[in-house]
C-alpha cells in the first residue's frame, strides 16, 4: 500500500562515509534476539554474515541473496540483499543500509518498498546519506534521526598521472575494460593491483581484497561498487572518469555519488584524500568543496512501484504495476526489467496458452524476475526465460534434474582466460539463483551446493588468472620489505645472477643490469626497484674495475665470437666495452656498453682505461707497428714497412718488384731488423704468425671493416699451419691473420713460402714428382698440393701410378694430343707409351716428356 507501516520505533542514522553507521546498526541488531539486515550488494551481505557468525555462531545466522541461501533451522539473524529480504518473518530488529538508493532509477523502487513495509517489532534502523533526511521526515512523522560526522577529514589532492598515484590508493573506473586497462598499467608501473567489481563473486572479491589488505599489492582498481560500504584501508581515491552508464545512458556522476565513492578514503580517524587522473577531465572547484564538506543536494523524490500485485490475470498484473503513488515525493517506476520481460513473454503464443490461472501467471512473473547476470542481448535473455517457464509448466512446475544438469555441465570446465571464466561465473549465477527457488527443484539443497561449488571453483580460478595477469609477484618482495621497514636483500651469485626471494630474475653483465626476457617482463616495478638497490653494487664494481690491473682485461674467446658482432672487450668474463673503427686498422677506438649506472665522469675514466689497454695490447703483440722509425731506416724500407702495417703484417710482394730487384744491403739489413721477412710471394712479420698476434689481428681487421655474415672467425686451431674452410672472406682478412687462401685451404704464409722454395729448388733439375717433403709441412693431400703449386705457376699431370708430375708451365706452351691421351688412359706406363728410342723425339729436358723418357 502507499501508506507506510507503523512509524513507531524507527531510527535513521545518517551521515557521510566513515561515520560508523553500519557498525552501529550491526551491533544494535545483534543485541536483539532476532533481526534482518538488508544491504545493497551481495558482497556486503556476505561480509557482514561472516562477521556475525564469528560473534553469535554459525547456527544462528542466515545468508539470503539471489544466488545464495545459507539458512540454518535455528537462524535468528538474516543478512540479505535488499531484494532478498524475507517479508514473511517477524524479527525484533530490521536494518536497511544505503537507503538513499531509493532515488536510483534501476533499483530505487525496491529500497522504497523496504523502507515503507519492512519493520522490526522493536526497532527499525535506516542507514544512509544526509541527502535522504527530508524524504524520511515526510514519510515518517515520528522518525528519530541521528546525524553523524565523519571520523576523519576528506581532502582534495590534485590531478595526477597513474604512474604517480601514491600507495594504498583505489582507482575508480566505470566499465570492465577500463578496469583492466588501468590494472595493466599499474602492474607495469607499480607492481600490480587488486580488482573489485560488482560482477565478481564474493569469493573472488574477498581473495582480491585480501591481497590488498595484506599489502601484497598497494593499489585497488574498482568500480563504483566500492562506494557501498566496503571497509578497506584506503588512503586515497582517484577517479579515472566522472561518467558512468546508469542503464539508460552515459551521464556525469552526481556530486553525492562522487562523495560516496571518495569517502572510502580514510578509515576511522585516519584522514583520506581524493583526486582524479589526467584523462578524467576536470572537477568543478564548487563540487570539490561540497565533497570535502559533505554538502550535497537533498533528495526530493524517490522511486516507487506497487508491490501488491494481483495475479488473477495478465491484465490485473499489468494494472497493478500501473498503479500510481498518491504522494508527490514518489516517482512511479515504469518499465523495470521484470515488467518488460513479463509484457514480452505474456504475449508470446507458446506461453500465452498456459496463462489461464493465477499459479501459472505468478510462475511467469517469478521467472521474469531472474536477473540477467550475463548481461546478454535481450532476445537471448528472453529466450532463456521462455525456455525455463515452458520447462516448469510442462513438468508440474519442477525443473527436471537431467535438464538442469545439461545446462550446467559445461560450466564445470575451469579452463580459459579471465573473460571466459567471468562469463561462466555469470552463467552459473543464473542457475544458482534458480536452485535457490525451493519450489522449482526437488532436490534444491543438493543443487544449491553443486552450483555453489562450481561458482567457488570458477572464482578461485578467476582470482588466479586476475592475479597472474595484474600482479607482478616479484613486487611483493619489495613491498613486504618496505612494510616491514627492512631493506630488501638482493643476492648476486657467482654467475652474476640476480636472485630475489629464491627466484632468478636477471643478471649483472659488466656494468649493466639485464632481466631475463625483458620484453615480456611482468612489470617495470621490479625493473625500477631492482635498479635502485643494485646501483650501489655496480658503482662499487666500477671502482674495482678502475683499480684492477690491465691484464684483467681481455678480448674473450674469439673462437665463440661471430663476425657480424663488434669485437667486445671483457673484464674477466663480463663485457664492458667494444672496439670501433679508428683512424687506421691498427689503432681502433673503444666505446663502452651503455648503462644508466655509469655517469659521465666514470664513463670517461672507463674509456680511458680501455683505450690504454687496447693500445698496450697492440704495442706488445704488434710491436713494430707501434714503434717509431729510426732516422737511419732507408726510404725503401719505410715504404715497405708502412704498407705492411696497413695489412697487419702480411702483404703480397706484387707491386714492389722493382724495390726488391734493386734493394741494397742496407735496406735488407733494415728490413731484417724490423722483423720483416721477404719471401717469393709475400712480405710478412714472422712474429705476427703466433696465436696471440694472429687473433688480435683478426679482431683489429673486424673493428675496421663492416661485416654482416653471422659466421665464426675462420682461424686455425691448435697451432695448425693449414686448415680447410669453404667460407669466403676478403683477401685482406687472410693477409691480416698471416694466411693465404687457395681453393678451400688456408696456409700460413711462412709455410707456403717454404713449400714454394722447395718446389723451385726441385724445378732446377727439371720436372719432379710429388713427395712427402712437400705435403707433410702443410698436411695436405695430392690434389691440395696441386692447387697450391698451381697458384705458384707450377702445373701438374697425373701419372698412371697415381702420382702427380709437376713441371713449370712455359708461357704459350701447349701439351700435345698424345700427352693428353697418356694422361687420360689408366694403363701401365710402358704399355701406355710403347715408345722406342728410335721413335722418341728429342724433348726439352724440363718438359714432361723428358721425365717420362727417364722413367722408361
Short mmCIF file of C-alpha atoms in Angstrom, two decimals, residues 45-436:
data_model
loop_
_atom_site.label_atom_id
_atom_site.label_comp_id
_atom_site.label_asym_id
_atom_site.label_seq_id
_atom_site.Cartn_x
_atom_site.Cartn_y
_atom_site.Cartn_z
CA UNK A 45 25.69 -9.11 2.88
CA UNK A 46 28.36 -11.83 2.76
CA UNK A 47 30.93 -9.66 4.57
CA UNK A 48 28.61 -8.92 7.48
CA UNK A 49 27.32 -12.50 7.56
CA UNK A 50 30.92 -13.67 8.07
CA UNK A 51 31.34 -11.17 10.92
CA UNK A 52 28.08 -12.26 12.55
CA UNK A 53 28.86 -15.97 12.64
CA UNK A 54 32.10 -15.15 14.47
CA UNK A 55 30.09 -13.34 17.14
CA UNK A 56 26.99 -15.50 17.63
CA UNK A 57 27.79 -18.80 15.92
CA UNK A 58 27.11 -20.29 12.52
CA UNK A 59 23.82 -21.93 13.52
CA UNK A 60 22.17 -18.62 14.41
CA UNK A 61 22.97 -16.69 11.22
CA UNK A 62 21.44 -16.97 7.76
CA UNK A 63 22.63 -15.52 4.46
CA UNK A 64 19.97 -14.86 1.83
CA UNK A 65 20.82 -13.36 -1.56
CA UNK A 66 19.52 -14.05 -5.03
CA UNK A 67 22.21 -16.62 -5.65
CA UNK A 68 22.99 -17.93 -2.20
CA UNK A 69 20.96 -19.22 0.71
CA UNK A 70 22.52 -20.45 3.92
CA UNK A 71 19.54 -20.97 6.18
CA UNK A 72 20.11 -22.89 9.42
CA UNK A 73 16.93 -24.14 11.10
CA UNK A 74 17.65 -22.14 14.24
CA UNK A 75 18.66 -18.95 12.45
CA UNK A 76 17.74 -15.75 14.27
CA UNK A 77 19.73 -13.21 12.23
CA UNK A 78 19.37 -12.77 8.50
CA UNK A 79 21.90 -10.93 6.35
CA UNK A 80 20.45 -10.28 2.91
CA UNK A 81 20.48 -8.21 -0.21
CA UNK A 82 17.60 -5.71 -0.13
CA UNK A 83 15.84 -7.62 -2.92
CA UNK A 84 16.03 -10.89 -0.95
CA UNK A 85 14.93 -9.66 2.47
CA UNK A 86 12.30 -12.12 3.75
CA UNK A 87 8.94 -10.39 4.05
CA UNK A 88 7.10 -13.11 5.99
CA UNK A 89 9.41 -13.41 9.02
CA UNK A 90 8.85 -11.41 12.19
CA UNK A 91 12.02 -10.23 13.89
CA UNK A 92 12.75 -7.75 16.62
CA UNK A 93 15.05 -5.52 14.57
CA UNK A 94 15.33 -4.67 10.90
CA UNK A 95 18.17 -2.55 9.45
CA UNK A 96 18.44 -1.30 5.86
CA UNK A 97 21.70 0.14 4.56
CA UNK A 98 22.26 2.87 1.93
CA UNK A 99 18.60 3.90 1.80
CA UNK A 100 19.43 6.91 -0.36
CA UNK A 101 19.48 4.36 -3.19
CA UNK A 102 15.70 4.67 -3.19
CA UNK A 103 16.38 7.52 -5.63
CA UNK A 104 18.23 5.19 -8.02
CA UNK A 105 16.49 4.68 -11.37
CA UNK A 106 17.19 0.97 -11.61
CA UNK A 107 16.68 -0.31 -8.06
CA UNK A 108 15.18 2.61 -6.18
CA UNK A 109 11.64 1.22 -6.04
CA UNK A 110 12.85 -1.89 -4.17
CA UNK A 111 14.55 0.22 -1.46
CA UNK A 112 11.43 2.36 -1.22
CA UNK A 113 9.28 -0.73 -0.72
CA UNK A 114 11.50 -1.97 2.11
CA UNK A 115 11.50 1.48 3.72
CA UNK A 116 7.70 1.53 3.63
CA UNK A 117 6.93 -2.06 4.50
CA UNK A 118 9.79 -3.76 6.41
CA UNK A 119 9.51 -3.37 10.19
CA UNK A 120 11.16 -4.82 13.23
CA UNK A 121 8.79 -5.49 16.15
CA UNK A 122 11.04 -3.49 18.46
CA UNK A 123 13.17 -1.33 16.20
CA UNK A 124 13.76 -0.42 12.58
CA UNK A 125 17.05 1.25 11.59
CA UNK A 126 17.64 3.12 8.35
CA UNK A 127 21.23 3.92 7.35
CA UNK A 128 22.24 6.33 4.63
CA UNK A 129 23.31 9.72 3.46
CA UNK A 130 22.05 13.02 4.85
CA UNK A 131 20.52 13.67 1.44
CA UNK A 132 17.56 11.37 2.25
CA UNK A 133 16.69 13.18 5.52
CA UNK A 134 13.82 15.33 4.19
CA UNK A 135 12.12 12.42 2.44
CA UNK A 136 12.20 10.35 5.63
CA UNK A 137 10.62 13.21 7.58
CA UNK A 138 7.83 13.43 5.02
CA UNK A 139 7.12 9.71 5.17
CA UNK A 140 7.57 9.17 8.91
CA UNK A 141 6.39 11.95 11.18
CA UNK A 142 7.73 10.26 14.34
CA UNK A 143 11.09 9.09 12.98
CA UNK A 144 14.14 9.71 15.13
CA UNK A 145 17.05 10.96 13.06
CA UNK A 146 20.60 10.80 14.32
CA UNK A 147 23.23 12.53 12.23
CA UNK A 148 26.88 11.65 12.42
CA UNK A 149 30.04 13.42 11.43
CA UNK A 150 32.84 11.73 9.60
CA UNK A 151 35.58 10.39 11.89
CA UNK A 152 38.33 11.69 9.61
CA UNK A 153 38.91 14.56 7.23
CA UNK A 154 38.47 14.12 3.47
CA UNK A 155 40.54 16.47 1.32
CA UNK A 156 41.08 17.03 -2.37
CA UNK A 157 44.59 16.13 -3.50
CA UNK A 158 45.22 17.05 -7.14
CA UNK A 159 45.13 15.80 -10.67
CA UNK A 160 47.76 13.12 -11.17
CA UNK A 161 49.13 10.58 -13.63
CA UNK A 162 48.63 6.89 -12.97
CA UNK A 163 52.34 6.35 -12.51
CA UNK A 164 52.47 8.92 -9.70
CA UNK A 165 49.46 7.83 -7.66
CA UNK A 166 50.59 7.15 -4.12
CA UNK A 167 50.44 3.77 -2.42
CA UNK A 168 47.32 2.49 -0.63
CA UNK A 169 45.07 4.03 -3.25
CA UNK A 170 41.91 2.96 -5.02
CA UNK A 171 41.44 3.93 -8.66
CA UNK A 172 37.84 4.08 -9.85
CA UNK A 173 36.64 3.11 -13.32
CA UNK A 174 33.11 2.60 -14.63
CA UNK A 175 33.43 -0.24 -17.13
CA UNK A 176 35.28 -3.51 -17.03
CA UNK A 177 37.55 -2.73 -19.99
CA UNK A 178 38.78 0.42 -18.28
CA UNK A 179 39.30 -1.52 -15.04
CA UNK A 180 41.54 -4.00 -16.91
CA UNK A 181 43.37 -1.22 -18.75
CA UNK A 182 44.23 0.59 -15.52
CA UNK A 183 45.15 -2.65 -13.75
CA UNK A 184 47.57 -3.47 -16.57
CA UNK A 185 49.18 -0.02 -16.28
CA UNK A 186 49.52 -0.38 -12.51
CA UNK A 187 51.14 -3.79 -12.91
CA UNK A 188 53.74 -2.27 -15.21
CA UNK A 189 54.47 0.83 -13.15
CA UNK A 190 53.60 -0.16 -9.58
CA UNK A 191 53.92 -3.92 -9.39
CA UNK A 192 50.25 -4.82 -9.50
CA UNK A 193 46.75 -4.18 -8.20
CA UNK A 194 43.72 -5.98 -6.79
CA UNK A 195 40.35 -5.71 -8.53
CA UNK A 196 36.90 -5.11 -7.03
CA UNK A 197 33.89 -5.04 -9.34
CA UNK A 198 30.22 -5.74 -8.79
CA UNK A 199 30.37 -8.68 -11.22
CA UNK A 200 32.92 -10.58 -9.14
CA UNK A 201 31.68 -13.39 -6.98
CA UNK A 202 32.14 -12.83 -3.22
CA UNK A 203 34.84 -15.47 -3.17
CA UNK A 204 36.89 -13.83 -5.92
CA UNK A 205 36.29 -10.38 -4.50
CA UNK A 206 37.39 -11.46 -1.00
CA UNK A 207 40.53 -13.08 -2.37
CA UNK A 208 41.39 -9.92 -4.28
CA UNK A 209 40.67 -7.70 -1.28
CA UNK A 210 42.83 -9.92 0.94
CA UNK A 211 45.78 -9.27 -1.38
CA UNK A 212 45.27 -5.55 -0.89
CA UNK A 213 44.56 -5.68 2.84
CA UNK A 214 47.60 -7.91 3.44
CA UNK A 215 49.72 -5.42 1.46
CA UNK A 216 50.75 -7.84 -1.25
CA UNK A 217 49.73 -5.03 -3.57
CA UNK A 218 49.40 -1.33 -2.83
CA UNK A 219 46.61 -0.47 -5.26
CA UNK A 220 42.96 -1.33 -5.78
CA UNK A 221 41.14 -0.91 -9.09
CA UNK A 222 37.39 -0.78 -8.53
CA UNK A 223 34.04 0.19 -9.97
CA UNK A 224 31.59 2.35 -8.02
CA UNK A 225 30.63 -0.82 -6.12
CA UNK A 226 33.39 0.21 -3.72
CA UNK A 227 31.25 3.14 -2.58
CA UNK A 228 28.65 0.89 -0.99
CA UNK A 229 30.04 0.26 2.46
CA UNK A 230 33.17 -1.73 1.69
CA UNK A 231 35.52 -1.02 4.59
CA UNK A 232 39.08 -1.08 3.33
CA UNK A 233 42.33 0.56 4.36
CA UNK A 234 42.33 3.10 1.56
CA UNK A 235 44.22 6.37 1.96
CA UNK A 236 43.41 7.89 -1.40
CA UNK A 237 40.69 7.53 -4.06
CA UNK A 238 41.44 8.58 -7.62
CA UNK A 239 38.77 8.80 -10.34
CA UNK A 240 39.66 7.82 -13.88
CA UNK A 241 36.36 9.26 -15.10
CA UNK A 242 33.32 11.16 -13.85
CA UNK A 243 30.91 9.50 -16.28
CA UNK A 244 29.03 6.23 -15.97
CA UNK A 245 26.36 4.31 -17.80
CA UNK A 246 23.35 4.03 -15.49
CA UNK A 247 21.28 1.57 -17.51
CA UNK A 248 19.78 4.19 -19.78
CA UNK A 249 22.53 6.47 -20.94
CA UNK A 250 26.00 7.69 -20.11
CA UNK A 251 25.85 10.59 -17.68
CA UNK A 252 28.03 12.61 -15.34
CA UNK A 253 28.23 11.44 -11.76
CA UNK A 254 26.23 13.45 -9.28
CA UNK A 255 28.31 15.23 -6.61
CA UNK A 256 26.74 12.97 -3.97
CA UNK A 257 27.86 9.90 -5.95
CA UNK A 258 31.40 11.24 -6.22
CA UNK A 259 31.33 11.96 -2.48
CA UNK A 260 30.04 8.46 -1.67
CA UNK A 261 32.94 6.84 -3.55
CA UNK A 262 35.59 9.37 -2.49
CA UNK A 263 34.51 8.81 1.11
CA UNK A 264 36.08 5.36 1.04
CA UNK A 265 39.42 7.13 1.53
CA UNK A 266 40.43 7.34 5.17
CA UNK A 267 39.35 4.87 7.81
CA UNK A 268 38.24 5.64 11.32
CA UNK A 269 40.48 8.53 12.42
CA UNK A 270 42.93 8.37 9.51
CA UNK A 271 42.39 11.24 7.09
CA UNK A 272 41.81 10.49 3.43
CA UNK A 273 42.27 12.24 0.12
CA UNK A 274 40.64 12.08 -3.30
CA UNK A 275 41.64 13.24 -6.75
CA UNK A 276 41.45 12.22 -10.38
CA UNK A 277 43.70 11.11 -13.20
CA UNK A 278 44.80 13.31 -16.07
CA UNK A 279 42.37 11.81 -18.57
CA UNK A 280 39.33 12.13 -16.27
CA UNK A 281 38.58 15.71 -17.27
CA UNK A 282 38.19 18.41 -14.63
CA UNK A 283 36.12 18.66 -11.47
CA UNK A 284 34.42 21.94 -10.64
CA UNK A 285 36.01 23.57 -7.54
CA UNK A 286 32.49 24.09 -6.18
CA UNK A 287 31.87 20.34 -6.35
CA UNK A 288 35.25 19.65 -4.74
CA UNK A 289 34.28 21.88 -1.83
CA UNK A 290 30.90 20.15 -1.47
CA UNK A 291 32.63 16.77 -1.33
CA UNK A 292 35.10 17.94 1.29
CA UNK A 293 32.27 19.36 3.40
CA UNK A 294 29.79 16.53 2.62
CA UNK A 295 27.29 19.11 1.48
CA UNK A 296 25.07 17.63 -1.21
CA UNK A 297 21.70 18.46 -2.69
CA UNK A 298 18.76 16.99 -0.87
CA UNK A 299 16.85 14.13 -2.47
CA UNK A 300 13.32 15.36 -3.15
CA UNK A 301 11.83 12.30 -4.86
CA UNK A 302 12.30 8.56 -4.68
CA UNK A 303 11.09 5.76 -6.95
CA UNK A 304 8.08 3.70 -6.07
CA UNK A 305 6.21 0.75 -7.56
CA UNK A 306 3.20 -1.09 -6.23
CA UNK A 307 4.35 -4.29 -4.53
CA UNK A 308 0.88 -5.79 -4.07
CA UNK A 309 0.38 -7.46 -7.43
CA UNK A 310 -2.90 -9.11 -8.43
CA UNK A 311 -2.19 -12.39 -10.26
CA UNK A 312 -5.76 -13.19 -11.32
CA UNK A 313 -4.90 -12.43 -14.93
CA UNK A 314 -2.19 -10.92 -17.08
CA UNK A 315 -4.18 -7.67 -17.21
CA UNK A 316 -4.52 -7.45 -13.42
CA UNK A 317 -0.75 -7.90 -13.11
CA UNK A 318 -0.12 -5.11 -15.57
CA UNK A 319 -2.76 -2.89 -13.96
CA UNK A 320 -1.12 -3.45 -10.55
CA UNK A 321 2.17 -2.28 -12.00
CA UNK A 322 0.45 0.79 -13.48
CA UNK A 323 -0.89 1.95 -10.15
CA UNK A 324 0.36 5.44 -9.31
CA UNK A 325 1.54 6.74 -5.94
CA UNK A 326 -0.54 9.36 -4.15
CA UNK A 327 2.34 11.44 -2.80
CA UNK A 328 4.35 13.81 -4.96
CA UNK A 329 7.67 12.75 -3.46
CA UNK A 330 7.25 9.34 -5.13
CA UNK A 331 8.16 8.73 -8.78
CA UNK A 332 6.20 5.95 -10.43
CA UNK A 333 8.69 3.35 -11.62
CA UNK A 334 7.89 2.22 -15.15
CA UNK A 335 9.46 -0.39 -17.35
CA UNK A 336 11.55 -2.19 -14.78
CA UNK A 337 13.36 -5.19 -16.22
CA UNK A 338 10.96 -7.75 -14.75
CA UNK A 339 7.94 -5.80 -16.05
CA UNK A 340 9.38 -5.59 -19.58
CA UNK A 341 10.13 -9.32 -19.53
CA UNK A 342 6.60 -10.11 -18.37
CA UNK A 343 4.97 -7.92 -21.03
CA UNK A 344 7.01 -9.54 -23.80
CA UNK A 345 6.59 -13.17 -22.72
CA UNK A 346 2.90 -12.89 -21.81
CA UNK A 347 2.26 -12.04 -25.47
CA UNK A 348 4.28 -14.99 -26.77
CA UNK A 349 1.86 -17.50 -28.42
CA UNK A 350 3.69 -20.52 -26.95
CA UNK A 351 3.39 -19.10 -23.44
CA UNK A 352 0.03 -17.37 -23.70
CA UNK A 353 -1.87 -20.66 -23.90
CA UNK A 354 -0.62 -21.59 -20.40
CA UNK A 355 -1.56 -18.32 -18.69
CA UNK A 356 -5.02 -19.47 -17.63
CA UNK A 357 -4.73 -19.30 -13.83
CA UNK A 358 -3.01 -17.31 -11.12
CA UNK A 359 -0.47 -20.07 -10.42
CA UNK A 360 0.93 -20.08 -13.96
CA UNK A 361 0.79 -16.28 -14.15
CA UNK A 362 2.72 -15.92 -10.90
CA UNK A 363 5.15 -18.57 -12.12
CA UNK A 364 5.81 -16.49 -15.24
CA UNK A 365 6.26 -13.38 -13.06
CA UNK A 366 8.82 -15.21 -10.89
CA UNK A 367 10.68 -16.40 -13.98
CA UNK A 368 10.74 -12.85 -15.37
CA UNK A 369 12.47 -11.69 -12.17
CA UNK A 370 15.51 -13.91 -12.78
CA UNK A 371 18.34 -11.36 -13.04
CA UNK A 372 20.29 -11.05 -16.26
CA UNK A 373 23.64 -11.85 -14.65
CA UNK A 374 25.23 -12.50 -18.00
CA UNK A 375 24.18 -9.14 -19.45
CA UNK A 376 23.43 -10.90 -22.70
CA UNK A 377 21.36 -9.46 -25.52
CA UNK A 378 17.69 -9.02 -24.66
CA UNK A 379 16.34 -11.51 -27.19
CA UNK A 380 18.69 -14.22 -25.99
CA UNK A 381 17.81 -13.46 -22.39
CA UNK A 382 14.06 -13.67 -23.19
CA UNK A 383 14.62 -17.00 -24.95
CA UNK A 384 16.29 -18.32 -21.80
CA UNK A 385 13.39 -17.14 -19.60
CA UNK A 386 10.88 -18.61 -22.06
CA UNK A 387 12.69 -21.94 -22.05
CA UNK A 388 12.68 -22.01 -18.23
CA UNK A 389 8.97 -21.19 -17.99
CA UNK A 390 7.94 -23.80 -20.56
CA UNK A 391 10.11 -26.41 -18.83
CA UNK A 392 8.44 -25.62 -15.50
CA UNK A 393 4.94 -25.62 -16.99
CA UNK A 394 5.37 -28.94 -18.76
CA UNK A 395 6.85 -30.62 -15.69
CA UNK A 396 4.41 -29.69 -12.91
CA UNK A 397 6.33 -26.54 -12.01
CA UNK A 398 9.52 -28.53 -11.45
CA UNK A 399 12.75 -28.41 -13.39
CA UNK A 400 13.94 -31.92 -14.28
CA UNK A 401 17.37 -32.64 -12.92
CA UNK A 402 18.51 -34.01 -16.27
CA UNK A 403 17.58 -30.70 -17.95
CA UNK A 404 19.34 -28.68 -15.26
CA UNK A 405 22.41 -30.90 -15.40
CA UNK A 406 22.57 -30.46 -19.17
CA UNK A 407 22.66 -26.68 -18.73
CA UNK A 408 25.47 -26.55 -16.18
CA UNK A 409 27.68 -29.50 -17.14
CA UNK A 410 29.83 -27.33 -19.40
CA UNK A 411 30.44 -24.84 -16.60
CA UNK A 412 32.49 -27.35 -14.61
CA UNK A 413 35.33 -26.77 -17.05
CA UNK A 414 37.67 -24.38 -15.26
CA UNK A 415 39.97 -23.66 -18.17
CA UNK A 416 40.00 -20.39 -20.07
CA UNK A 417 41.06 -16.82 -19.53
CA UNK A 418 39.60 -14.00 -17.46
CA UNK A 419 36.75 -13.17 -19.82
CA UNK A 420 35.73 -16.81 -20.27
CA UNK A 421 35.76 -17.51 -16.54
CA UNK A 422 33.83 -14.30 -15.82
CA UNK A 423 31.20 -15.38 -18.34
CA UNK A 424 30.98 -18.83 -16.74
CA UNK A 425 30.55 -17.30 -13.28
CA UNK A 426 27.76 -15.05 -14.56
CA UNK A 427 26.19 -18.11 -16.15
CA UNK A 428 26.36 -20.27 -13.03
CA UNK A 429 24.87 -17.41 -11.01
CA UNK A 430 21.70 -17.81 -13.06
CA UNK A 431 21.46 -21.48 -12.16
CA UNK A 432 22.43 -20.75 -8.56
CA UNK A 433 19.56 -18.28 -8.41
CA UNK A 434 17.20 -20.90 -9.84
CA UNK A 435 18.43 -23.57 -7.42
CA UNK A 436 17.57 -21.20 -4.57
#
